Short mmCIF file of N, CA and C in Angstrom, two decimals:
data_model
loop_
_atom_site.label_atom_id
_atom_site.label_comp_id
_atom_site.label_asym_id
_atom_site.label_seq_id
_atom_site.Cartn_x
_atom_site.Cartn_y
_atom_site.Cartn_z
N MET A 1 -84.01 124.12 -168.84
CA MET A 1 -84.15 122.89 -169.35
C MET A 1 -85.28 122.17 -169.60
N LYS A 2 -85.14 121.48 -170.87
CA LYS A 2 -86.79 120.97 -170.94
C LYS A 2 -87.14 120.17 -169.69
N THR A 3 -89.16 119.51 -170.50
CA THR A 3 -88.70 118.34 -168.54
C THR A 3 -89.60 116.74 -169.32
N PHE A 4 -89.49 115.75 -169.21
CA PHE A 4 -89.38 114.46 -169.88
C PHE A 4 -89.93 114.28 -170.09
N LYS A 5 -91.31 113.70 -170.72
CA LYS A 5 -92.53 112.88 -170.38
C LYS A 5 -92.05 110.96 -170.87
N LEU A 6 -91.68 110.53 -169.95
CA LEU A 6 -91.22 109.23 -170.11
C LEU A 6 -92.57 108.16 -170.23
N SER A 7 -92.45 107.68 -171.05
CA SER A 7 -92.94 106.18 -171.37
C SER A 7 -92.89 104.84 -171.71
N TYR A 8 -93.46 103.79 -171.11
CA TYR A 8 -93.03 102.30 -171.09
C TYR A 8 -93.87 101.81 -171.91
N LYS A 9 -93.35 100.61 -172.85
CA LYS A 9 -94.18 100.16 -174.13
C LYS A 9 -93.79 98.80 -173.50
N LYS A 10 -95.28 97.53 -173.03
CA LYS A 10 -93.67 95.81 -172.59
C LYS A 10 -93.40 96.35 -174.32
N ARG A 11 -92.19 95.70 -173.66
CA ARG A 11 -90.99 94.25 -174.87
C ARG A 11 -90.28 95.88 -176.20
N THR A 12 -90.46 96.93 -175.13
CA THR A 12 -89.96 97.43 -176.20
C THR A 12 -88.54 98.95 -175.89
N PHE A 13 -88.12 99.70 -176.27
CA PHE A 13 -87.67 100.52 -175.80
C PHE A 13 -87.82 101.70 -175.40
N LEU A 14 -86.98 102.08 -173.91
CA LEU A 14 -87.59 103.23 -173.41
C LEU A 14 -87.48 104.26 -174.18
N ARG A 15 -88.61 105.11 -174.25
CA ARG A 15 -88.65 106.43 -174.97
C ARG A 15 -89.19 107.69 -174.45
N TRP A 16 -88.71 108.69 -174.97
CA TRP A 16 -89.66 110.05 -174.70
C TRP A 16 -90.68 110.66 -175.61
N GLU A 17 -91.43 111.14 -175.03
CA GLU A 17 -91.84 111.52 -176.79
C GLU A 17 -91.84 112.72 -177.49
N ASN A 18 -91.11 113.26 -176.74
CA ASN A 18 -90.14 114.47 -177.62
C ASN A 18 -88.43 114.44 -177.44
N ARG A 19 -88.33 113.23 -177.71
CA ARG A 19 -87.02 112.67 -177.70
C ARG A 19 -85.88 113.82 -178.10
N PHE A 20 -85.78 113.29 -180.16
CA PHE A 20 -85.37 114.70 -181.37
C PHE A 20 -85.64 116.29 -180.61
N SER A 21 -86.25 116.32 -179.92
CA SER A 21 -86.77 118.20 -179.60
C SER A 21 -85.56 118.59 -178.45
N PHE A 22 -84.85 117.44 -177.54
CA PHE A 22 -83.34 118.07 -176.53
C PHE A 22 -82.33 117.86 -178.12
N VAL A 23 -81.93 117.41 -179.78
CA VAL A 23 -81.14 117.13 -179.83
C VAL A 23 -81.33 119.02 -180.65
N GLU A 24 -79.61 120.04 -180.40
CA GLU A 24 -79.66 120.85 -180.92
C GLU A 24 -79.03 121.09 -182.22
N ARG A 25 -78.34 120.04 -183.15
CA ARG A 25 -78.40 119.96 -183.93
C ARG A 25 -77.97 119.15 -184.80
N VAL A 26 -78.35 118.10 -185.43
CA VAL A 26 -77.53 117.09 -185.72
C VAL A 26 -76.54 117.26 -187.51
N GLU A 27 -75.57 116.50 -188.04
CA GLU A 27 -74.30 117.41 -189.14
C GLU A 27 -73.62 116.07 -189.55
N LYS A 28 -73.26 115.13 -189.88
CA LYS A 28 -73.31 115.17 -190.50
C LYS A 28 -71.55 115.13 -191.71
N TYR A 29 -70.75 114.51 -191.53
CA TYR A 29 -69.35 114.85 -192.20
C TYR A 29 -69.14 113.52 -192.61
N ASN A 30 -68.66 114.16 -194.61
CA ASN A 30 -67.42 113.50 -195.27
C ASN A 30 -69.05 112.75 -195.51
N TYR A 31 -70.39 112.59 -195.51
CA TYR A 31 -71.22 111.47 -195.36
C TYR A 31 -70.54 110.83 -196.81
N LYS A 32 -70.81 109.49 -196.77
CA LYS A 32 -70.75 108.96 -198.06
C LYS A 32 -72.10 107.47 -198.23
N LYS A 33 -72.49 106.77 -198.21
CA LYS A 33 -73.76 106.63 -197.37
C LYS A 33 -73.60 105.56 -196.20
N LYS A 34 -74.98 105.17 -195.98
CA LYS A 34 -75.18 105.13 -195.18
C LYS A 34 -75.18 103.26 -195.46
N ASN A 35 -74.19 103.03 -193.70
CA ASN A 35 -73.43 102.01 -193.53
C ASN A 35 -75.17 101.03 -192.23
N LYS A 36 -75.12 99.78 -192.20
CA LYS A 36 -76.03 98.79 -191.77
C LYS A 36 -75.31 98.89 -189.71
N ILE A 37 -74.02 99.65 -189.80
CA ILE A 37 -73.33 99.32 -188.71
C ILE A 37 -72.94 100.14 -187.85
N ALA A 38 -73.91 101.37 -187.14
CA ALA A 38 -73.11 102.24 -186.18
C ALA A 38 -72.25 102.45 -184.77
N LEU A 39 -71.40 103.35 -184.39
CA LEU A 39 -70.30 102.99 -183.96
C LEU A 39 -70.45 104.34 -183.04
N PHE A 40 -71.40 104.59 -181.60
CA PHE A 40 -71.18 105.44 -181.20
C PHE A 40 -70.82 105.54 -179.61
N PHE A 41 -70.24 107.20 -178.93
CA PHE A 41 -70.50 107.59 -177.76
C PHE A 41 -71.06 108.94 -177.19
N LEU A 42 -71.03 108.73 -176.80
CA LEU A 42 -71.29 110.40 -175.76
C LEU A 42 -70.01 111.19 -175.49
N THR A 43 -70.34 111.95 -175.81
CA THR A 43 -68.78 112.77 -174.82
C THR A 43 -69.40 113.83 -174.28
N TYR A 44 -68.56 114.29 -173.23
CA TYR A 44 -68.92 115.82 -172.10
C TYR A 44 -66.97 115.96 -172.08
N ASN A 45 -66.70 117.58 -172.49
CA ASN A 45 -65.42 118.15 -172.30
C ASN A 45 -64.13 117.14 -172.66
N LEU A 46 -64.37 116.62 -173.90
CA LEU A 46 -63.30 115.71 -173.07
C LEU A 46 -62.59 115.52 -174.58
N SER A 47 -61.96 116.44 -175.57
CA SER A 47 -61.40 116.59 -176.17
C SER A 47 -60.63 116.29 -176.85
N GLU A 48 -59.51 115.63 -176.30
CA GLU A 48 -57.71 114.84 -176.45
C GLU A 48 -58.87 113.74 -176.92
N SER A 49 -59.30 113.02 -175.17
CA SER A 49 -59.73 112.14 -175.43
C SER A 49 -60.43 111.27 -176.77
N VAL A 50 -61.06 112.36 -177.47
CA VAL A 50 -62.67 111.95 -178.65
C VAL A 50 -61.38 111.66 -179.71
N LEU A 51 -60.92 112.53 -179.41
CA LEU A 51 -59.04 113.10 -180.68
C LEU A 51 -58.73 111.27 -180.67
N LYS A 52 -58.00 111.02 -179.88
CA LYS A 52 -57.64 109.90 -179.54
C LYS A 52 -58.18 108.25 -179.88
N LEU A 53 -59.37 108.41 -179.49
CA LEU A 53 -60.21 107.54 -179.48
C LEU A 53 -60.34 107.65 -181.80
N LEU A 54 -60.61 108.86 -181.85
CA LEU A 54 -60.73 108.89 -183.55
C LEU A 54 -59.64 108.86 -184.09
N GLU A 55 -58.64 109.01 -183.94
CA GLU A 55 -57.73 108.49 -185.22
C GLU A 55 -57.40 106.86 -184.36
N ILE A 56 -57.56 106.44 -183.62
CA ILE A 56 -57.56 104.68 -183.32
C ILE A 56 -58.69 104.61 -184.55
N LEU A 57 -60.03 104.60 -184.11
CA LEU A 57 -60.92 104.66 -185.25
C LEU A 57 -60.80 104.81 -186.49
N ASN A 58 -60.61 105.64 -186.89
CA ASN A 58 -59.72 105.58 -188.50
C ASN A 58 -58.27 104.88 -188.86
N LYS A 59 -57.66 104.53 -188.47
CA LYS A 59 -56.84 103.60 -188.56
C LYS A 59 -57.42 102.05 -188.76
N ASP A 60 -58.83 101.68 -188.16
CA ASP A 60 -59.73 100.68 -189.03
C ASP A 60 -59.46 99.59 -190.32
N SER A 61 -60.04 98.48 -190.10
CA SER A 61 -59.93 98.34 -191.57
C SER A 61 -60.65 98.47 -192.24
N SER A 62 -61.88 98.80 -191.01
CA SER A 62 -63.08 98.02 -191.05
C SER A 62 -63.56 99.28 -191.11
N ARG A 63 -63.17 100.61 -191.53
CA ARG A 63 -63.45 102.72 -191.40
C ARG A 63 -64.75 101.78 -191.87
N ASN A 64 -64.26 102.25 -193.34
CA ASN A 64 -65.42 102.05 -194.52
C ASN A 64 -66.55 102.28 -194.13
N ASP A 65 -66.69 101.11 -192.74
CA ASP A 65 -67.81 99.83 -192.87
C ASP A 65 -69.38 100.30 -191.88
N PHE A 66 -68.83 101.03 -191.31
CA PHE A 66 -68.93 101.79 -190.06
C PHE A 66 -69.59 102.70 -189.56
N ASP A 67 -70.26 103.67 -189.53
CA ASP A 67 -70.68 105.21 -189.10
C ASP A 67 -70.34 105.32 -187.65
N ILE A 68 -69.68 106.38 -187.48
CA ILE A 68 -69.72 107.05 -186.46
C ILE A 68 -70.84 108.26 -185.93
N ILE A 69 -70.69 107.99 -184.39
CA ILE A 69 -71.91 108.72 -184.22
C ILE A 69 -71.68 109.49 -183.56
N ILE A 70 -71.42 110.62 -182.49
CA ILE A 70 -70.28 111.05 -181.48
C ILE A 70 -71.49 111.89 -180.79
N ILE A 71 -72.54 112.13 -179.68
CA ILE A 71 -73.40 112.77 -178.92
C ILE A 71 -72.21 113.94 -178.44
N ASP A 72 -72.54 114.43 -178.67
CA ASP A 72 -72.41 115.43 -178.19
C ASP A 72 -72.84 117.10 -176.77
N ASN A 73 -72.69 116.00 -175.15
CA ASN A 73 -73.88 116.27 -174.40
C ASN A 73 -73.39 117.91 -174.47
N HIS A 74 -73.50 119.00 -174.76
CA HIS A 74 -73.11 119.60 -174.65
C HIS A 74 -72.15 120.89 -173.82
N SER A 75 -71.08 120.68 -174.73
CA SER A 75 -70.25 120.49 -173.59
C SER A 75 -69.75 121.88 -174.03
N ASN A 76 -68.89 122.12 -172.79
CA ASN A 76 -68.94 123.94 -172.90
C ASN A 76 -67.20 124.27 -172.88
N ASP A 77 -66.60 123.72 -173.26
CA ASP A 77 -64.91 123.73 -173.76
C ASP A 77 -65.08 123.69 -175.32
N GLU A 78 -64.46 123.65 -175.52
CA GLU A 78 -63.34 123.59 -176.80
C GLU A 78 -63.72 122.64 -177.56
N THR A 79 -64.34 121.21 -176.89
CA THR A 79 -64.41 119.89 -177.80
C THR A 79 -65.47 119.66 -178.82
N LEU A 80 -66.66 120.83 -179.17
CA LEU A 80 -66.93 120.52 -180.24
C LEU A 80 -65.45 120.71 -181.59
N SER A 81 -65.70 121.91 -181.16
CA SER A 81 -64.85 122.50 -182.09
C SER A 81 -63.40 121.83 -182.87
N ARG A 82 -62.70 120.85 -181.62
CA ARG A 82 -61.32 120.34 -181.96
C ARG A 82 -61.75 119.08 -182.82
N VAL A 83 -62.89 118.93 -181.99
CA VAL A 83 -63.10 117.10 -183.37
C VAL A 83 -63.59 118.24 -184.50
N LYS A 84 -64.31 118.52 -184.61
CA LYS A 84 -64.58 119.35 -186.67
C LYS A 84 -63.77 119.92 -187.18
N GLN A 85 -62.69 120.02 -186.52
CA GLN A 85 -61.40 120.36 -187.33
C GLN A 85 -60.67 118.93 -187.89
N TYR A 86 -60.48 118.39 -186.92
CA TYR A 86 -59.89 116.94 -186.91
C TYR A 86 -60.98 115.95 -188.12
N ILE A 87 -62.47 116.00 -188.37
CA ILE A 87 -62.76 115.51 -188.69
C ILE A 87 -62.40 115.82 -190.20
N GLU A 88 -62.40 117.65 -190.36
CA GLU A 88 -62.78 117.85 -191.76
C GLU A 88 -60.44 117.68 -192.46
N LYS A 89 -59.90 118.11 -191.46
CA LYS A 89 -58.24 118.12 -190.95
C LYS A 89 -58.07 116.46 -191.77
N ASN A 90 -58.54 115.77 -191.81
CA ASN A 90 -58.28 114.09 -191.61
C ASN A 90 -59.11 113.12 -192.86
N THR A 91 -60.06 113.90 -192.65
CA THR A 91 -61.17 114.05 -194.08
C THR A 91 -62.00 112.11 -193.14
N LEU A 92 -61.86 112.23 -192.07
CA LEU A 92 -62.46 111.21 -191.74
C LEU A 92 -64.51 110.61 -192.08
N VAL A 93 -64.69 109.68 -192.99
CA VAL A 93 -65.83 109.76 -192.93
C VAL A 93 -66.80 108.97 -192.78
N ASN A 94 -68.06 109.73 -193.15
CA ASN A 94 -69.43 109.50 -192.33
C ASN A 94 -69.33 109.32 -190.64
N VAL A 95 -68.89 110.59 -190.50
CA VAL A 95 -69.30 110.64 -189.20
C VAL A 95 -70.00 111.54 -188.99
N ILE A 96 -71.11 111.01 -187.69
CA ILE A 96 -72.26 112.13 -187.30
C ILE A 96 -71.64 113.00 -186.66
N ILE A 97 -72.15 113.70 -185.83
CA ILE A 97 -72.30 115.26 -184.53
C ILE A 97 -74.02 114.72 -184.31
N LEU A 98 -74.64 114.18 -183.23
CA LEU A 98 -75.35 114.74 -181.85
C LEU A 98 -75.35 115.83 -181.26
N ARG A 99 -75.95 117.28 -181.33
CA ARG A 99 -75.63 118.14 -179.65
C ARG A 99 -77.36 118.10 -179.12
N SER A 100 -76.73 117.83 -178.01
CA SER A 100 -78.06 117.49 -177.30
C SER A 100 -78.56 119.03 -177.06
N ILE A 101 -78.55 119.61 -176.57
CA ILE A 101 -79.10 120.90 -176.62
C ILE A 101 -79.37 121.57 -174.91
N THR A 102 -78.82 121.01 -174.06
CA THR A 102 -78.14 121.48 -172.94
C THR A 102 -77.49 119.80 -172.20
N ASN A 103 -77.04 119.97 -171.16
CA ASN A 103 -75.84 118.47 -171.00
C ASN A 103 -77.12 117.36 -169.86
N LEU A 104 -77.53 116.48 -170.59
CA LEU A 104 -78.62 115.44 -170.36
C LEU A 104 -78.28 114.30 -169.43
N GLY A 105 -76.84 114.58 -168.96
CA GLY A 105 -76.03 113.05 -168.13
C GLY A 105 -76.50 112.25 -169.19
N GLY A 106 -74.53 110.85 -168.65
CA GLY A 106 -74.19 109.91 -168.74
C GLY A 106 -75.51 108.90 -169.65
N SER A 107 -76.97 108.86 -168.71
CA SER A 107 -78.00 108.36 -168.98
C SER A 107 -79.11 108.87 -169.80
N TRP A 108 -79.32 109.41 -170.43
CA TRP A 108 -80.14 110.19 -171.60
C TRP A 108 -79.03 110.74 -172.59
N GLY A 109 -77.97 110.96 -172.38
CA GLY A 109 -76.95 111.27 -173.26
C GLY A 109 -76.90 109.72 -174.49
N ASN A 110 -76.51 108.55 -173.90
CA ASN A 110 -76.94 107.54 -174.25
C ASN A 110 -77.70 107.42 -174.73
N ALA A 111 -78.69 107.15 -174.48
CA ALA A 111 -80.46 106.97 -174.55
C ALA A 111 -80.57 107.38 -175.71
N LEU A 112 -80.09 109.03 -175.63
CA LEU A 112 -80.08 110.17 -176.90
C LEU A 112 -79.72 108.98 -177.90
N GLY A 113 -78.25 108.58 -178.33
CA GLY A 113 -77.64 108.42 -179.24
C GLY A 113 -78.00 106.79 -180.11
N LEU A 114 -78.90 105.98 -178.96
CA LEU A 114 -79.77 104.51 -178.79
C LEU A 114 -80.94 105.00 -179.50
N GLU A 115 -81.15 106.33 -179.48
CA GLU A 115 -82.84 107.03 -180.60
C GLU A 115 -82.41 106.96 -181.77
N TYR A 116 -81.77 107.66 -181.86
CA TYR A 116 -81.46 108.08 -183.19
C TYR A 116 -80.94 106.65 -184.31
N ILE A 117 -79.87 106.17 -183.11
CA ILE A 117 -79.50 104.76 -184.46
C ILE A 117 -80.13 103.91 -184.65
N LEU A 118 -81.47 103.57 -183.58
CA LEU A 118 -82.86 103.00 -184.23
C LEU A 118 -83.84 103.92 -184.80
N SER A 119 -83.91 105.49 -185.09
CA SER A 119 -84.69 105.52 -185.85
C SER A 119 -83.76 106.17 -187.44
N GLU A 120 -83.06 104.95 -187.17
CA GLU A 120 -82.19 105.42 -189.27
C GLU A 120 -82.14 103.79 -188.88
N ASP A 121 -82.81 103.15 -188.27
CA ASP A 121 -82.78 101.40 -189.02
C ASP A 121 -80.76 101.44 -189.14
N TYR A 122 -80.67 101.03 -188.52
CA TYR A 122 -79.43 100.81 -189.14
C TYR A 122 -79.33 98.93 -187.81
N ASP A 123 -78.45 97.89 -188.58
CA ASP A 123 -78.56 96.61 -187.56
C ASP A 123 -78.24 96.36 -186.95
N TYR A 124 -76.33 97.15 -186.78
CA TYR A 124 -75.61 96.76 -185.41
C TYR A 124 -75.36 98.00 -185.44
N CYS A 125 -75.31 97.94 -183.17
CA CYS A 125 -74.93 99.58 -183.33
C CYS A 125 -73.47 98.76 -182.29
N ILE A 126 -72.70 99.55 -181.99
CA ILE A 126 -71.53 99.58 -181.12
C ILE A 126 -71.52 100.50 -180.54
N PHE A 127 -71.17 100.07 -179.12
CA PHE A 127 -71.22 101.19 -177.77
C PHE A 127 -69.80 101.56 -177.06
N THR A 128 -69.37 102.26 -177.17
CA THR A 128 -67.90 102.59 -176.58
C THR A 128 -68.26 104.17 -175.94
N GLU A 129 -67.08 103.91 -175.26
CA GLU A 129 -67.40 105.14 -174.10
C GLU A 129 -65.61 106.30 -174.80
N ASP A 130 -65.98 107.97 -174.42
CA ASP A 130 -65.43 108.32 -174.87
C ASP A 130 -63.91 108.31 -174.44
N ASP A 131 -63.18 107.80 -173.33
CA ASP A 131 -62.32 107.72 -173.33
C ASP A 131 -61.81 105.82 -172.94
N ALA A 132 -61.76 105.54 -173.97
CA ALA A 132 -61.56 103.59 -174.18
C ALA A 132 -60.95 103.89 -175.01
N PHE A 133 -60.94 103.59 -175.24
CA PHE A 133 -59.13 103.01 -175.89
C PHE A 133 -58.51 101.46 -176.66
N PRO A 134 -58.65 100.51 -178.23
CA PRO A 134 -58.35 99.46 -178.12
C PRO A 134 -57.72 98.25 -177.24
N LEU A 135 -57.42 97.36 -177.22
CA LEU A 135 -55.60 97.22 -176.98
C LEU A 135 -55.27 96.31 -178.20
N VAL A 136 -56.44 95.39 -178.77
CA VAL A 136 -55.47 95.08 -180.42
C VAL A 136 -56.01 96.36 -181.44
N PRO A 137 -54.67 96.01 -182.09
CA PRO A 137 -55.41 97.14 -183.55
C PRO A 137 -56.09 96.14 -184.09
N ASP A 138 -57.40 97.32 -184.90
CA ASP A 138 -58.32 96.44 -185.79
C ASP A 138 -59.26 95.37 -184.87
N LEU A 139 -59.42 96.94 -183.88
CA LEU A 139 -60.17 96.34 -182.80
C LEU A 139 -61.62 96.08 -183.70
N VAL A 140 -62.79 97.33 -183.96
CA VAL A 140 -63.19 96.88 -184.56
C VAL A 140 -64.24 95.65 -185.57
N SER A 141 -62.91 95.69 -186.81
CA SER A 141 -63.33 94.87 -187.61
C SER A 141 -63.29 93.19 -187.69
N GLN A 142 -62.62 92.73 -185.87
CA GLN A 142 -62.65 92.37 -185.73
C GLN A 142 -63.98 91.76 -184.97
N MET A 143 -64.68 93.01 -184.46
CA MET A 143 -66.61 92.57 -183.70
C MET A 143 -67.18 92.90 -185.43
N ILE A 144 -66.74 93.00 -185.86
CA ILE A 144 -67.91 93.66 -187.57
C ILE A 144 -66.82 91.38 -187.89
N SER A 145 -66.96 90.80 -187.86
CA SER A 145 -66.36 89.66 -188.57
C SER A 145 -66.98 89.18 -187.31
N SER A 146 -67.06 88.86 -186.43
CA SER A 146 -68.09 88.27 -185.83
C SER A 146 -69.03 88.54 -185.07
N ILE A 147 -69.48 89.53 -186.38
CA ILE A 147 -71.68 89.56 -185.79
C ILE A 147 -72.18 88.63 -186.11
N SER A 148 -72.81 88.40 -185.05
CA SER A 148 -74.15 87.10 -184.83
C SER A 148 -75.56 87.81 -185.17
N PRO A 149 -77.02 86.87 -185.18
CA PRO A 149 -78.59 87.72 -184.90
C PRO A 149 -78.16 88.41 -183.25
N LYS A 150 -77.56 87.07 -182.61
CA LYS A 150 -78.10 87.10 -181.75
C LYS A 150 -77.50 87.18 -180.90
N ALA A 151 -76.07 87.72 -180.96
CA ALA A 151 -74.44 87.75 -179.93
C ALA A 151 -75.34 89.03 -179.83
N VAL A 152 -74.60 89.10 -178.09
CA VAL A 152 -73.71 90.35 -177.28
C VAL A 152 -72.82 90.75 -178.02
N LEU A 153 -71.36 91.84 -178.17
CA LEU A 153 -70.21 90.84 -177.90
C LEU A 153 -69.70 92.70 -177.35
N ARG A 154 -68.47 92.03 -176.51
CA ARG A 154 -68.26 92.89 -175.22
C ARG A 154 -66.60 92.11 -175.73
N THR A 155 -66.04 93.31 -175.25
CA THR A 155 -64.34 93.51 -175.56
C THR A 155 -63.60 94.18 -174.53
N TYR A 156 -62.82 93.80 -173.64
CA TYR A 156 -61.86 94.75 -173.21
C TYR A 156 -61.26 95.80 -173.96
N CYS A 157 -61.13 96.69 -173.52
CA CYS A 157 -59.98 98.03 -173.35
C CYS A 157 -58.94 98.45 -172.51
N ASP A 158 -57.81 99.14 -173.07
CA ASP A 158 -57.20 99.98 -171.60
C ASP A 158 -56.96 101.22 -171.03
N ASP A 159 -56.47 101.80 -170.73
CA ASP A 159 -56.33 103.81 -170.64
C ASP A 159 -57.53 104.15 -170.50
N VAL A 160 -59.12 103.60 -169.37
CA VAL A 160 -60.23 103.62 -170.02
C VAL A 160 -59.62 104.98 -168.03
N LYS A 161 -60.39 105.53 -168.48
CA LYS A 161 -61.05 106.50 -166.99
C LYS A 161 -61.57 105.94 -165.93
N TRP A 162 -62.42 104.42 -166.08
CA TRP A 162 -62.78 103.66 -165.38
C TRP A 162 -62.49 102.68 -165.61
N PRO A 163 -60.97 102.14 -164.75
CA PRO A 163 -61.14 101.13 -165.15
C PRO A 163 -61.56 99.86 -164.00
N SER A 164 -63.05 100.23 -163.15
CA SER A 164 -63.39 99.11 -162.16
C SER A 164 -65.00 98.77 -163.80
N TYR A 165 -65.40 99.39 -165.42
CA TYR A 165 -65.90 99.20 -165.55
C TYR A 165 -65.11 98.79 -167.43
N PRO A 166 -65.08 97.57 -167.08
CA PRO A 166 -64.09 96.63 -168.38
C PRO A 166 -64.32 97.02 -169.32
N PHE A 167 -65.72 96.74 -170.05
CA PHE A 167 -66.38 96.58 -170.63
C PHE A 167 -66.94 97.33 -171.81
N HIS A 168 -65.54 98.24 -172.89
CA HIS A 168 -65.56 99.62 -173.51
C HIS A 168 -66.49 99.08 -174.31
N PHE A 169 -66.01 98.13 -175.30
CA PHE A 169 -66.59 98.16 -177.12
C PHE A 169 -68.05 97.53 -176.47
N THR A 170 -69.32 97.86 -177.14
CA THR A 170 -69.98 96.27 -177.24
C THR A 170 -70.45 96.10 -177.96
N LEU A 171 -71.60 95.47 -178.49
CA LEU A 171 -71.87 95.54 -180.22
C LEU A 171 -73.25 94.80 -179.59
N TYR A 172 -74.32 95.09 -180.13
CA TYR A 172 -75.61 95.06 -180.21
C TYR A 172 -76.52 95.34 -181.22
N PRO A 173 -76.87 93.83 -181.51
CA PRO A 173 -77.92 93.67 -182.52
C PRO A 173 -79.32 94.67 -182.28
N VAL A 174 -79.27 95.64 -183.18
CA VAL A 174 -80.70 96.99 -182.65
C VAL A 174 -81.47 96.24 -182.71
N ALA A 175 -82.32 94.95 -183.64
CA ALA A 175 -82.77 93.81 -183.45
C ALA A 175 -82.98 93.77 -181.72
N PHE A 176 -81.92 93.01 -181.25
CA PHE A 176 -81.63 93.27 -180.06
C PHE A 176 -82.91 94.43 -178.83
N LEU A 177 -82.07 95.18 -179.07
CA LEU A 177 -82.05 97.01 -178.68
C LEU A 177 -83.60 97.03 -178.39
N LYS A 178 -84.29 96.75 -180.41
CA LYS A 178 -85.99 97.44 -179.89
C LYS A 178 -86.62 96.37 -179.40
N HIS A 179 -86.31 95.10 -178.75
CA HIS A 179 -87.37 94.46 -177.25
C HIS A 179 -87.33 94.49 -175.91
N ILE A 180 -86.15 95.58 -175.51
CA ILE A 180 -85.92 94.96 -174.23
C ILE A 180 -86.33 95.56 -173.99
#
């Protein structure tokens, strides 16, 4: 496993110098146009949950207004192949898969996703979990319609693996993340 050299600069997001050397590959599926909003989640060996989440997201009325970024934390089962098959079979648009070179753990895997979003100049990102499913239809559409440059929006989901952490869809202005 590679080692991290961490650095912290005042008023910037925590970064590590060689962060993208931890990405094995980046694959874009049916990529039509870059949107200003990225929805991302980290996964590891949870193909059933990811497929269910993708099915729900694909039905959202604002689906063409956001990119889906999946960070595969080096799953060692059939997760990646099943997700790719689902994307191709259902012609999901604007899906990006980042595969890490090793399992970085939850915090570093999510940090890798945030770093990718920051490097691609998105305006907003929606963070979720691979096992979180919206309580209401068109949740992402509702979140997008409520966007504000200074607001952080959180919403509850049901059927989650860790019910003690109920906020599973959170929208951040990327400008906010750049100044943490």
